[in-house]
mmCIF file of C-alpha atoms in Angstrom:
data_model
loop_
_atom_site.group_PDB
_atom_site.id
_atom_site.type_symbol
_atom_site.label_atom_id
_atom_site.label_comp_id
_atom_site.label_asym_id
_atom_site.label_seq_id
_atom_site.Cartn_x
_atom_site.Cartn_y
_atom_site.Cartn_z
ATOM 1 C CA MET A 1 -4.190 -22.075 -28.201
ATOM 2 C CA ALA A 2 -0.400 -22.570 -27.098
ATOM 3 C CA SER A 3 0.496 -25.615 -25.539
ATOM 4 C CA THR A 4 2.780 -22.828 -23.035
ATOM 5 C CA TYR A 5 -0.443 -20.934 -22.842
ATOM 6 C CA LYS A 6 -2.992 -22.691 -19.391
ATOM 7 C CA ILE A 7 -5.366 -21.351 -18.188
ATOM 8 C CA ILE A 8 -4.379 -21.345 -14.182
ATOM 9 C CA ASP A 9 -8.262 -20.555 -12.380
ATOM 10 C CA LYS A 10 -10.581 -18.249 -12.506
ATOM 11 C CA ALA A 11 -13.235 -15.739 -11.004
ATOM 12 C CA ILE A 12 -16.806 -15.098 -12.459
ATOM 13 C CA LEU A 13 -18.465 -12.710 -9.868
ATOM 14 C CA SER A 14 -22.035 -13.727 -8.637
ATOM 15 C CA SER A 15 -21.838 -11.510 -6.442
ATOM 16 C CA SER A 16 -20.781 -8.250 -5.864
ATOM 17 C CA GLN A 17 -17.149 -7.996 -4.377
ATOM 18 C CA ALA A 18 -14.475 -5.846 -3.017
ATOM 19 C CA SER A 19 -12.353 -6.953 -4.637
ATOM 20 C CA ILE A 20 -10.928 -10.244 -6.254
ATOM 21 C CA GLU A 21 -7.457 -11.856 -5.343
ATOM 22 C CA PHE A 22 -5.081 -14.684 -7.063
ATOM 23 C CA THR A 23 -3.190 -16.000 -4.092
ATOM 24 C CA GLY A 24 -0.621 -19.561 -3.834
ATOM 25 C CA LEU A 25 1.177 -18.142 -7.266
ATOM 26 C CA GLY A 26 4.134 -19.793 -5.520
ATOM 27 C CA SER A 27 3.371 -23.072 -6.811
ATOM 28 C CA TYR A 28 3.646 -22.132 -10.168
ATOM 29 C CA SER A 29 7.040 -20.483 -9.923
ATOM 30 C CA THR A 30 8.833 -23.346 -11.676
ATOM 31 C CA THR A 31 6.603 -23.678 -14.279
ATOM 32 C CA TYR A 32 5.647 -20.860 -15.642
ATOM 33 C CA THR A 33 7.977 -17.930 -16.194
ATOM 34 C CA ASP A 34 4.112 -15.094 -17.328
ATOM 35 C CA LEU A 35 1.148 -14.488 -15.564
ATOM 36 C CA LEU A 36 -1.500 -13.000 -18.487
ATOM 37 C CA LEU A 37 -5.077 -12.154 -16.850
ATOM 38 C CA MET A 38 -8.172 -11.129 -18.848
ATOM 39 C CA ILE A 39 -9.951 -9.071 -17.642
ATOM 40 C CA SER A 40 -14.466 -8.224 -18.157
ATOM 41 C CA LEU A 41 -14.776 -6.150 -15.187
ATOM 42 C CA ARG A 42 -18.015 -4.202 -13.986
ATOM 43 C CA SER A 43 -17.909 -1.742 -10.423
ATOM 44 C CA ASP A 44 -20.479 0.201 -8.943
ATOM 45 C CA ASN A 45 -19.052 3.639 -8.686
ATOM 46 C CA GLY A 46 -22.015 6.328 -9.560
ATOM 47 C CA ASN A 47 -20.218 7.093 -13.121
ATOM 48 C CA TYR A 48 -19.822 5.648 -16.875
ATOM 49 C CA PHE A 49 -16.026 4.879 -15.969
ATOM 50 C CA ASP A 50 -13.874 3.803 -12.917
ATOM 51 C CA ASN A 51 -10.111 3.232 -12.447
ATOM 52 C CA LEU A 52 -8.164 -0.189 -11.825
ATOM 53 C CA LYS A 53 -6.072 -1.042 -9.319
ATOM 54 C CA ILE A 54 -3.723 -4.396 -8.645
ATOM 55 C CA THR A 55 -1.851 -4.858 -5.677
ATOM 56 C CA PHE A 56 1.039 -7.416 -5.258
ATOM 57 C CA ASN A 57 1.328 -9.517 -2.780
ATOM 58 C CA SER A 58 -0.894 -7.026 -0.889
ATOM 59 C CA ASN A 59 2.415 -5.018 -0.672
ATOM 60 C CA THR A 60 1.357 -1.306 -0.938
ATOM 61 C CA THR A 61 4.039 0.432 -2.426
ATOM 62 C CA GLY A 62 6.473 0.047 -4.734
ATOM 63 C CA TYR A 63 4.061 1.290 -7.767
ATOM 64 C CA LYS A 64 4.662 3.211 -11.249
ATOM 65 C CA TYR A 65 2.316 3.736 -13.678
ATOM 66 C CA ILE A 66 2.469 6.222 -17.145
ATOM 67 C CA ALA A 67 -0.077 5.459 -20.006
ATOM 68 C CA VAL A 68 -1.129 6.951 -22.696
ATOM 69 C CA GLY A 69 -4.901 7.216 -23.878
ATOM 70 C CA GLY A 70 -8.514 8.611 -25.314
ATOM 71 C CA ASN A 71 -11.550 8.509 -25.006
ATOM 72 C CA GLY A 72 -13.197 9.059 -28.172
ATOM 73 C CA SER A 73 -12.807 12.816 -29.224
ATOM 74 C CA ALA A 74 -8.884 12.710 -27.041
ATOM 75 C CA ALA A 75 -5.664 11.632 -26.383
ATOM 76 C CA GLY A 76 -4.985 12.093 -22.473
ATOM 77 C CA SER A 77 -2.032 11.101 -20.410
ATOM 78 C CA ASP A 78 -1.088 10.062 -16.914
ATOM 79 C CA VAL A 79 1.916 9.191 -15.632
ATOM 80 C CA PHE A 80 2.772 9.026 -11.321
ATOM 81 C CA THR A 81 6.284 8.782 -11.012
ATOM 82 C CA SER A 82 6.414 8.998 -7.315
ATOM 83 C CA ASP A 83 5.235 6.301 -4.906
ATOM 84 C CA PRO A 84 2.604 5.293 -4.225
ATOM 85 C CA ALA A 85 1.004 5.898 -7.255
ATOM 86 C CA ASP A 86 -2.308 4.624 -6.064
ATOM 87 C CA LYS A 87 -1.546 1.173 -7.812
ATOM 88 C CA ILE A 88 -3.934 2.491 -10.734
ATOM 89 C CA ILE A 89 -3.408 0.214 -14.242
ATOM 90 C CA GLY A 90 -6.629 0.829 -16.226
ATOM 91 C CA ILE A 91 -10.239 1.215 -16.838
ATOM 92 C CA ILE A 92 -13.186 -0.078 -16.692
ATOM 93 C CA ASN A 93 -16.666 0.103 -16.511
ATOM 94 C CA GLY A 94 -18.378 2.873 -13.900
ATOM 95 C CA ASP A 95 -22.175 1.555 -12.845
ATOM 96 C CA THR A 96 -23.976 4.130 -15.362
ATOM 97 C CA ALA A 97 -21.909 3.060 -18.094
ATOM 98 C CA THR A 98 -24.711 1.020 -20.601
ATOM 99 C CA SER A 99 -26.937 -2.136 -18.814
ATOM 100 C CA ASN A 100 -24.745 -5.043 -18.401
ATOM 101 C CA SER A 101 -21.975 -4.077 -19.686
ATOM 102 C CA PHE A 102 -18.261 -4.728 -18.874
ATOM 103 C CA ALA A 103 -14.827 -2.981 -19.289
ATOM 104 C CA SER A 104 -11.932 -5.388 -20.853
ATOM 105 C CA GLY A 105 -8.734 -5.108 -20.641
ATOM 106 C CA SER A 106 -5.080 -7.871 -20.073
ATOM 107 C CA ILE A 107 -2.378 -7.664 -17.515
ATOM 108 C CA TYR A 108 0.838 -9.247 -18.774
ATOM 109 C CA ILE A 109 2.984 -10.295 -16.333
ATOM 110 C CA PRO A 110 6.877 -10.973 -16.786
ATOM 111 C CA ASN A 111 8.936 -12.768 -15.194
ATOM 112 C CA PHE A 112 6.920 -13.347 -12.431
ATOM 113 C CA SER A 113 9.134 -14.965 -10.158
ATOM 114 C CA SER A 114 11.925 -12.965 -10.309
ATOM 115 C CA SER A 115 14.369 -11.858 -8.093
ATOM 116 C CA ASN A 116 14.484 -8.349 -10.617
ATOM 117 C CA TYR A 117 11.514 -5.516 -10.449
ATOM 118 C CA LYS A 118 8.610 -6.621 -12.156
ATOM 119 C CA SER A 119 7.117 -4.015 -15.156
ATOM 120 C CA LEU A 120 3.769 -5.173 -16.386
ATOM 121 C CA SER A 121 1.697 -4.142 -19.628
ATOM 122 C CA ILE A 122 -1.894 -3.406 -19.616
ATOM 123 C CA GLU A 123 -4.399 -2.649 -21.681
ATOM 124 C CA THR A 124 -7.621 -1.345 -21.245
ATOM 125 C CA VAL A 125 -11.425 -0.376 -22.398
ATOM 126 C CA ASN A 126 -14.452 1.333 -21.075
ATOM 127 C CA GLU A 127 -17.595 0.177 -22.856
ATOM 128 C CA THR A 128 -20.218 1.574 -22.713
ATOM 129 C CA ASN A 129 -22.767 3.240 -25.905
ATOM 130 C CA ALA A 130 -21.967 6.717 -25.568
ATOM 131 C CA SER A 131 -20.187 9.379 -27.113
ATOM 132 C CA SER A 132 -17.320 9.206 -24.730
ATOM 133 C CA ALA A 133 -16.056 6.316 -23.100
ATOM 134 C CA TYR A 134 -12.109 5.909 -21.968
ATOM 135 C CA MET A 135 -9.710 3.653 -23.514
ATOM 136 C CA ARG A 136 -5.941 3.081 -21.922
ATOM 137 C CA ILE A 137 -2.621 1.478 -22.912
ATOM 138 C CA ALA A 138 -0.466 1.372 -19.726
ATOM 139 C CA SER A 139 2.857 -0.186 -18.226
ATOM 140 C CA ASN A 140 3.560 -0.180 -14.555
ATOM 141 C CA MET A 141 6.451 -1.263 -12.645
ATOM 142 C CA TRP A 142 6.341 -2.920 -9.295
ATOM 143 C CA SER A 143 9.603 -1.919 -7.573
ATOM 144 C CA ASN A 144 10.027 -4.812 -5.395
ATOM 145 C CA THR A 145 12.053 -8.292 -5.811
ATOM 146 C CA ALA A 146 10.084 -10.153 -4.199
ATOM 147 C CA ALA A 147 8.335 -13.133 -6.341
ATOM 148 C CA ILE A 148 4.511 -12.533 -6.948
ATOM 149 C CA THR A 149 2.897 -15.073 -4.910
ATOM 150 C CA SER A 150 -0.497 -12.906 -4.426
ATOM 151 C CA VAL A 151 -3.005 -10.656 -6.903
ATOM 152 C CA LYS A 152 -5.389 -8.370 -6.208
ATOM 153 C CA LEU A 153 -7.746 -6.839 -8.509
ATOM 154 C CA GLN A 154 -9.580 -4.029 -6.757
ATOM 155 C CA PRO A 155 -12.033 -0.780 -8.305
ATOM 156 C CA TYR A 156 -11.081 2.687 -7.811
ATOM 157 C CA SER A 157 -13.801 4.571 -5.946
ATOM 158 C CA GLY A 158 -16.428 1.649 -6.777
ATOM 159 C CA SER A 159 -16.986 -0.071 -3.544
ATOM 160 C CA ASN A 160 -17.355 -3.767 -5.509
ATOM 161 C CA PHE A 161 -16.718 -5.547 -8.119
ATOM 162 C CA LEU A 162 -20.839 -6.335 -9.449
ATOM 163 C CA THR A 163 -22.194 -9.429 -10.856
ATOM 164 C CA GLY A 164 -20.657 -11.285 -13.803
ATOM 165 C CA SER A 165 -17.903 -9.053 -13.593
ATOM 166 C CA SER A 166 -14.477 -12.036 -14.570
ATOM 167 C CA ALA A 167 -10.937 -13.064 -14.548
ATOM 168 C CA TYR A 168 -9.665 -15.157 -15.892
ATOM 169 C CA LEU A 169 -5.286 -16.297 -14.899
ATOM 170 C CA TYR A 170 -2.933 -17.566 -17.310
ATOM 171 C CA GLY A 171 0.449 -18.519 -16.765
ATOM 172 C CA ILE A 172 3.013 -18.932 -19.580
ATOM 173 C CA LYS A 173 6.400 -20.562 -20.285
ATOM 174 C CA ASN A 174 8.581 -19.665 -22.272
ATOM 175 C CA SER A 175 9.545 -23.434 -24.268
ATOM 176 C CA MET B 1 -21.471 1.227 3.326
ATOM 177 C CA PRO B 2 -24.484 -0.330 5.198
ATOM 178 C CA ASN B 3 -23.465 -3.833 4.258
ATOM 179 C CA LYS B 4 -20.458 -5.895 4.338
ATOM 180 C CA LEU B 5 -18.232 -5.938 2.026
ATOM 181 C CA THR B 6 -16.465 -9.263 0.604
ATOM 182 C CA LYS B 7 -14.068 -10.319 -0.738
ATOM 183 C CA LEU B 8 -13.073 -13.444 -3.229
ATOM 184 C CA VAL B 9 -9.518 -15.343 -3.263
ATOM 185 C CA ILE B 10 -8.629 -17.744 -4.747
ATOM 186 C CA ASN B 11 -6.094 -20.132 -4.335
ATOM 187 C CA CYS B 12 -4.435 -21.128 -7.079
ATOM 188 C CA GLU B 13 -2.653 -23.913 -5.075
ATOM 189 C CA THR B 14 -5.957 -25.569 -3.805
ATOM 190 C CA LYS B 15 -8.739 -24.219 -6.305
ATOM 191 C CA GLU B 16 -10.740 -23.530 -3.612
ATOM 192 C CA GLN B 17 -12.778 -20.289 -3.885
ATOM 193 C CA ILE B 18 -14.056 -18.643 -0.737
ATOM 194 C CA GLU B 19 -15.558 -15.861 -0.107
ATOM 195 C CA VAL B 20 -14.017 -12.898 3.107
ATOM 196 C CA GLU B 21 -15.661 -11.064 4.712
ATOM 197 C CA LEU B 22 -13.228 -7.473 4.739
ATOM 198 C CA THR B 23 -11.940 -6.690 8.135
ATOM 199 C CA ASP B 24 -11.832 -2.876 9.658
ATOM 200 C CA GLU B 25 -8.707 -2.079 8.705
ATOM 201 C CA GLU B 26 -9.358 -2.907 4.740
ATOM 202 C CA ILE B 27 -12.762 -0.815 4.989
ATOM 203 C CA ALA B 28 -10.713 1.904 6.769
ATOM 204 C CA GLN B 29 -8.858 1.669 4.047
ATOM 205 C CA LEU B 30 -11.245 1.409 0.879
ATOM 206 C CA GLU B 31 -12.816 4.581 2.831
ATOM 207 C CA ALA B 32 -9.033 6.157 2.310
ATOM 208 C CA ASP B 33 -8.713 5.216 -1.534
ATOM 209 C CA ARG B 34 -12.210 6.487 -1.936
ATOM 210 C CA ALA B 35 -11.721 9.919 -0.178
ATOM 211 C CA LYS B 36 -8.894 10.295 -1.943
ATOM 212 C CA ALA B 37 -9.969 9.176 -6.017
ATOM 213 C CA GLU B 38 -12.659 12.302 -4.731
ATOM 214 C CA VAL B 39 -9.496 14.696 -3.886
ATOM 215 C CA ASP B 40 -7.840 13.500 -7.014
ATOM 216 C CA LYS B 41 -10.590 14.244 -9.512
ATOM 217 C CA ALA B 42 -11.483 17.385 -8.059
ATOM 218 C CA ALA B 43 -7.805 18.416 -8.059
ATOM 219 C CA LYS B 44 -7.591 17.513 -11.704
ATOM 220 C CA GLU B 45 -10.405 19.059 -13.031
ATOM 221 C CA ALA B 46 -9.446 22.919 -11.506
ATOM 222 C CA GLU B 47 -5.729 21.930 -13.230
ATOM 223 C CA ASP B 48 -8.256 20.457 -16.111
ATOM 224 C CA ALA B 49 -9.510 24.075 -16.045
ATOM 225 C CA ALA B 50 -6.591 26.059 -15.076
ATOM 226 C CA LYS B 51 -4.493 25.294 -18.301
ATOM 227 C CA ALA B 52 -7.907 26.197 -20.814
ATOM 228 C CA GLU B 53 -8.337 28.731 -18.463
ATOM 229 C CA ALA B 54 -4.623 29.947 -19.228
ATOM 230 C CA LYS B 55 -5.142 28.682 -23.193
ATOM 231 C CA ALA B 56 -7.858 31.317 -24.055
ATOM 232 C CA GLU B 57 -6.468 33.871 -21.964
ATOM 233 C CA LEU B 58 -2.831 33.172 -24.177
ATOM 234 C CA LEU B 59 -5.220 32.841 -27.464
ATOM 235 C CA ALA B 60 -6.487 36.379 -26.871
ATOM 236 C CA LYS B 61 -3.283 38.050 -25.694
ATOM 237 C CA LEU B 62 -1.976 36.691 -29.624
ATOM 238 C CA GLY B 63 -5.226 37.159 -31.374
ATOM 239 C CA ILE B 64 -6.135 33.562 -32.790
ATOM 240 C CA THR B 65 -7.896 31.348 -32.744
ATOM 241 C CA ALA B 66 -7.420 27.928 -31.130
ATOM 242 C CA GLU B 67 -7.631 26.371 -34.840
ATOM 243 C CA GLU B 68 -5.141 29.633 -36.060
ATOM 244 C CA ALA B 69 -2.566 28.194 -33.643
ATOM 245 C CA ALA B 70 -3.241 24.095 -34.062
ATOM 246 C CA LEU B 71 -2.420 25.145 -38.265
ATOM 247 C CA LEU B 72 0.714 26.848 -36.610
ATOM 248 C CA LEU B 73 1.575 23.784 -34.647
ATOM 249 C CA ALA B 74 0.943 21.533 -37.334
#
């Protein structure tokens, strides 16, 4: 792995948690230019999938979203151009997905400390042994000029991420 | 929600990880979000059903099948 790509911290759930929040990112603003989250998540939503929400700096406004995806038989798209867009960024497993399976995904956040609006690219896939499972590629914009100092992940319909879910946060520098 | 919900907070500066009970405000927000999710889901299902119905009506009006319509648009 490139020396410019290093793990900052990780969350591996040993019990259910309503959210996973990485804080203290301001101290990395001069070390790294970009952030990358690698996720493996499952929520307690009573369906085989759930949506994933993200919140920066505990700020609940300014999020926009566009995505394309499919479920194995049909393609689809979602666009939320008006705030608050529910802070949705991707798809994860719900509690009726195949036992012990978790959704996979990555969330790339370039220039997390810049004074420009923050753009994100997200890939997430729902894992279940069935004829239908969702995958989604999304582009997000957080229309805020503040440096990102915290990132919170949260299930949209479920109350908790389930035990075994994980999120790894990497810092990436451009030189 | 019978059990008190917690969140995992990872302080990347100190490397401390703590479980924090959600505040009443956070729980209220969570419940509001879940309620909205249900409303959104119902609205999306209604929208999809209306689109399917409109499509079926149009195909019937044209006297062609969905496969024939797809061929026309290919």
